[in-house]
Coordinates of N, CA and C in Angstrom, one line a residue:
M1 N -64.5 63.0 88.0 CA -65.0 64.3 88.0 C -64.3 65.2 89.1
M2 N -63.8 66.4 88.6 CA -62.9 67.1 89.6 C -63.9 68.0 90.4
K3 N -63.5 68.3 91.6 CA -64.3 69.2 92.5 C -63.8 70.5 92.2
K4 N -64.7 71.6 92.4 CA -64.3 72.9 92.4 C -63.4 73.3 93.5
N5 N -62.6 74.3 93.4 CA -61.6 74.7 94.4 C -62.5 75.0 95.7
S6 N -63.8 75.6 95.7 CA -64.3 76.0 96.9 C -64.7 74.6 97.8
Q7 N -65.0 73.6 96.9 CA -65.4 72.5 97.4 C -64.1 71.8 98.3
L8 N -63.0 72.0 97.8 CA -61.6 71.5 98.3 C -61.0 72.6 99.5
N9 N -61.7 73.7 99.6 CA -61.2 74.5 100.5 C -59.7 75.0 100.1
I10 N -59.4 75.2 98.9 CA -58.2 75.6 98.3 C -58.2 77.1 98.1
A11 N -57.4 77.8 98.6 CA -57.4 79.3 98.3 C -57.0 79.4 96.7
P12 N -57.6 80.6 96.1 CA -57.2 80.8 94.8 C -55.8 81.3 94.9
F13 N -55.2 81.1 93.7 CA -53.7 81.5 93.5 C -53.6 82.9 93.3
D14 N -52.8 83.7 94.0 CA -52.6 85.2 93.9 C -51.1 85.4 93.7
A15 N -50.7 85.8 92.5 CA -49.3 85.9 92.3 C -48.7 87.0 93.1
S16 N -49.4 87.9 93.6 CA -48.9 89.1 94.4 C -48.5 88.5 95.8
D17 N -48.9 87.3 96.2 CA -48.3 86.8 97.4 C -47.0 86.4 97.3
Y18 N -46.4 86.4 96.1 CA -45.1 85.9 96.0 C -44.2 86.9 95.5
L19 N -44.5 88.1 95.2 CA -43.8 89.1 94.6 C -43.3 90.0 95.7
D20 N -42.3 89.3 96.3 CA -41.6 90.0 97.5 C -40.2 90.3 97.6
N21 N -39.6 90.3 96.4 CA -38.2 90.9 96.1 C -38.0 91.3 94.8
E22 N -37.0 92.1 94.7 CA -36.6 92.9 93.4 C -36.5 91.9 92.0
E23 N -35.6 90.9 92.2 CA -35.4 90.0 91.2 C -36.7 89.0 90.8
T24 N -37.6 88.6 91.8 CA -38.8 87.9 91.4 C -39.8 88.7 90.7
I25 N -39.9 90.1 91.1 CA -40.6 91.1 90.3 C -40.0 91.5 88.8
A26 N -38.9 91.6 88.9 CA -38.4 92.0 87.6 C -38.6 90.9 86.6
E27 N -38.3 89.5 87.0 CA -38.6 88.4 86.2 C -39.9 88.2 85.7
Y28 N -40.9 88.4 86.9 CA -42.2 88.2 86.6 C -42.7 89.3 85.4
L29 N -42.3 90.5 85.7 CA -42.8 91.6 84.6 C -42.1 91.3 83.4
S30 N -41.0 90.7 83.2 CA -40.3 90.4 82.0 C -40.9 89.5 81.1
V31 N -41.3 88.5 81.8 CA -42.1 87.2 81.3 C -43.3 87.8 80.7
A32 N -44.1 88.6 81.5 CA -45.3 89.0 81.1 C -45.2 90.1 79.8
L33 N -44.1 90.8 80.0 CA -44.1 91.7 78.7 C -43.7 90.8 77.5
N34 N -43.2 89.8 77.4 CA -42.9 89.1 76.3 C -44.1 88.1 75.9
N35 N -45.1 88.3 76.6 CA -46.4 87.5 76.4 C -47.0 88.2 75.3
P36 N -47.4 87.4 74.2 CA -48.1 88.2 73.0 C -49.6 88.8 73.5
D37 N -50.0 88.2 74.4 CA -51.3 88.8 75.0 C -51.2 90.2 75.8
P38 N -51.6 91.1 75.2 CA -51.3 92.7 75.9 C -51.9 92.8 77.2
D39 N -52.9 92.0 77.6 CA -53.3 92.0 79.0 C -52.3 91.3 80.0
A40 N -51.6 90.5 79.5 CA -50.7 89.8 80.3 C -49.7 90.8 81.2
F41 N -49.3 91.8 80.5 CA -48.4 92.8 81.2 C -49.1 93.4 82.1
L42 N -50.5 94.0 81.6 CA -51.2 94.9 82.6 C -51.5 94.1 83.9
D43 N -51.9 92.9 83.6 CA -52.0 92.0 84.8 C -51.1 91.9 85.8
A44 N -49.9 91.7 85.2 CA -48.5 91.6 85.9 C -48.3 92.7 86.7
V45 N -48.3 94.0 86.0 CA -48.2 95.4 86.7 C -49.1 95.4 87.9
R46 N -50.4 95.0 87.7 CA -51.4 95.2 88.8 C -51.2 94.1 89.9
D47 N -50.5 92.9 89.5 CA -50.1 92.0 90.7 C -49.1 92.6 91.5
V48 N -48.1 93.3 90.8 CA -47.0 94.0 91.6 C -47.4 95.0 92.3
A49 N -48.3 95.9 91.8 CA -48.9 96.9 92.5 C -49.7 96.4 93.9
K50 N -50.4 95.3 93.6 CA -51.0 94.8 94.7 C -50.0 94.5 95.7
A51 N -49.0 93.8 95.3 CA -48.0 93.2 96.4 C -47.3 94.4 97.2
Q52 N -47.1 95.4 96.4 CA -46.5 96.9 96.9 C -47.7 97.7 97.8
G53 N -48.9 97.5 97.5 CA -49.7 98.5 98.1 C -50.2 99.3 97.1
I54 N -51.6 99.0 96.6 CA -52.1 99.7 95.6 C -52.3 101.3 95.8
S55 N -52.6 101.8 97.0 CA -52.6 103.2 97.4 C -51.3 103.9 97.2
T56 N -50.1 103.1 97.8 CA -48.8 103.6 97.8 C -48.4 103.7 96.3
V57 N -48.6 102.7 95.4 CA -48.1 102.8 94.0 C -48.8 104.0 93.3
A58 N -50.1 104.0 93.6 CA -50.9 105.1 92.8 C -50.5 106.5 93.3
Q59 N -50.2 106.7 94.5 CA -49.7 107.9 95.0 C -48.3 108.2 94.4
N60 N -47.5 107.2 94.4 CA -46.2 107.3 93.8 C -46.1 107.6 92.4
A61 N -47.1 107.2 91.7 CA -47.0 107.4 90.3 C -48.0 108.5 89.9
G62 N -48.5 109.4 90.9 CA -49.3 110.8 90.6 C -50.6 110.2 90.1
L63 N -51.1 109.0 90.5 CA -52.7 108.8 90.2 C -53.5 108.5 91.2
G64 N -54.6 108.5 91.1 CA -55.5 108.1 92.1 C -55.8 106.7 92.1
R65 N -56.3 106.1 93.1 CA -56.5 104.6 93.1 C -57.4 104.3 92.0
E66 N -58.5 104.9 91.7 CA -59.4 104.4 90.8 C -58.9 104.6 89.4
S67 N -57.9 105.6 89.2 CA -57.3 105.7 87.9 C -56.3 104.6 87.6
L68 N -55.9 104.0 88.8 CA -54.9 103.0 88.6 C -55.6 101.8 88.3
Y69 N -56.7 101.3 88.9 CA -57.5 100.3 88.6 C -58.0 100.4 87.3
K70 N -58.4 101.5 86.8 CA -59.0 101.7 85.3 C -57.9 101.4 84.4
A71 N -56.6 102.0 84.7 CA -55.5 101.8 83.7 C -55.0 100.5 83.6
L72 N -55.3 99.7 84.5 CA -54.8 98.1 84.5 C -55.8 97.1 84.4
K73 N -57.0 97.7 84.1 CA -58.0 96.4 83.9 C -57.9 95.9 82.7
P74 N -58.4 94.5 82.5 CA -58.4 93.8 81.1 C -58.8 94.7 80.0
G75 N -58.2 94.8 78.9 CA -58.8 95.4 77.8 C -58.4 97.0 77.8
A76 N -57.8 97.4 78.8 CA -57.5 98.8 79.0 C -56.3 99.3 78.1
K77 N -56.3 100.3 77.6 CA -55.1 100.9 76.6 C -54.5 102.1 77.3
P78 N -53.7 101.8 78.4 CA -53.2 103.0 79.0 C -52.1 103.7 78.1
R79 N -51.9 105.0 78.4 CA -51.0 105.6 77.6 C -49.7 105.3 78.0
F80 N -48.6 105.3 77.2 CA -47.3 104.9 77.4 C -46.7 105.8 78.9
E81 N -47.0 106.9 78.9 CA -46.8 107.9 80.0 C -47.2 107.4 81.4
T82 N -48.4 106.7 81.3 CA -49.0 106.1 82.5 C -48.2 105.0 82.9
I83 N -47.9 104.2 81.8 CA -47.0 102.7 82.3 C -45.8 103.4 82.6
R84 N -45.1 104.2 82.0 CA -43.9 104.6 82.5 C -43.7 105.2 84.1
R85 N -44.9 105.9 84.3 CA -44.9 106.5 85.8 C -45.2 105.1 86.8
L86 N -46.1 104.5 86.2 CA -46.3 103.1 87.0 C -44.9 102.4 87.3
L87 N -44.2 102.1 86.3 CA -43.0 101.5 86.3 C -42.0 102.0 87.4
T88 N -41.9 103.5 87.1 CA -41.1 104.1 88.0 C -41.5 104.1 89.5
A89 N -42.8 104.1 89.7 CA -43.3 103.8 91.0 C -43.2 102.7 91.7
L90 N -43.0 101.5 90.7 CA -42.7 100.2 91.2 C -41.1 99.8 91.3
D91 N -40.4 101.0 91.0 CA -38.9 100.7 90.9 C -38.3 99.9 90.0
V92 N -38.9 99.8 88.8 CA -38.5 98.9 87.7 C -38.4 99.7 86.4
K93 N -37.4 99.2 85.5 CA -37.4 100.0 84.2 C -37.3 98.7 83.1
I94 N -37.8 99.4 81.9 CA -37.7 98.4 80.7 C -36.5 98.9 80.1
E95 N -35.8 97.9 79.7 CA -34.6 98.0 78.7 C -34.7 97.4 77.3
I96 N -34.2 98.1 76.4 CA -34.3 97.4 75.1 C -32.8 97.0 74.8
V97 N -32.9 95.8 74.1 CA -31.6 95.0 73.9 C -31.7 94.4 72.4
A98 N -30.7 94.2 71.8 CA -30.9 93.8 70.5 C -30.9 92.3 70.7
S99 N -31.6 91.6 69.8 CA -31.9 90.2 69.6 C -30.9 89.4 68.9

């Protein structure tokens, strides 16, 4: 029988702890964008925003902190303009390429 993480004193995994350079962030967001689960990309953007500082990202995107949290919560359906502003604030962009 497996013990729960809390019983093992293991900290939960937090991807934002490892998003510390441009290449890692770009790869993380790219993989998430290609995931068929629409929440995967929002989760990834939230992780990157957390790594860079929620308040800073929200301010750079022209959003309030609460608006940022609301836009990135599971099941949210943010407008494309909101995502575009967030990606600009995170200093990343989406490129379309032929497959």
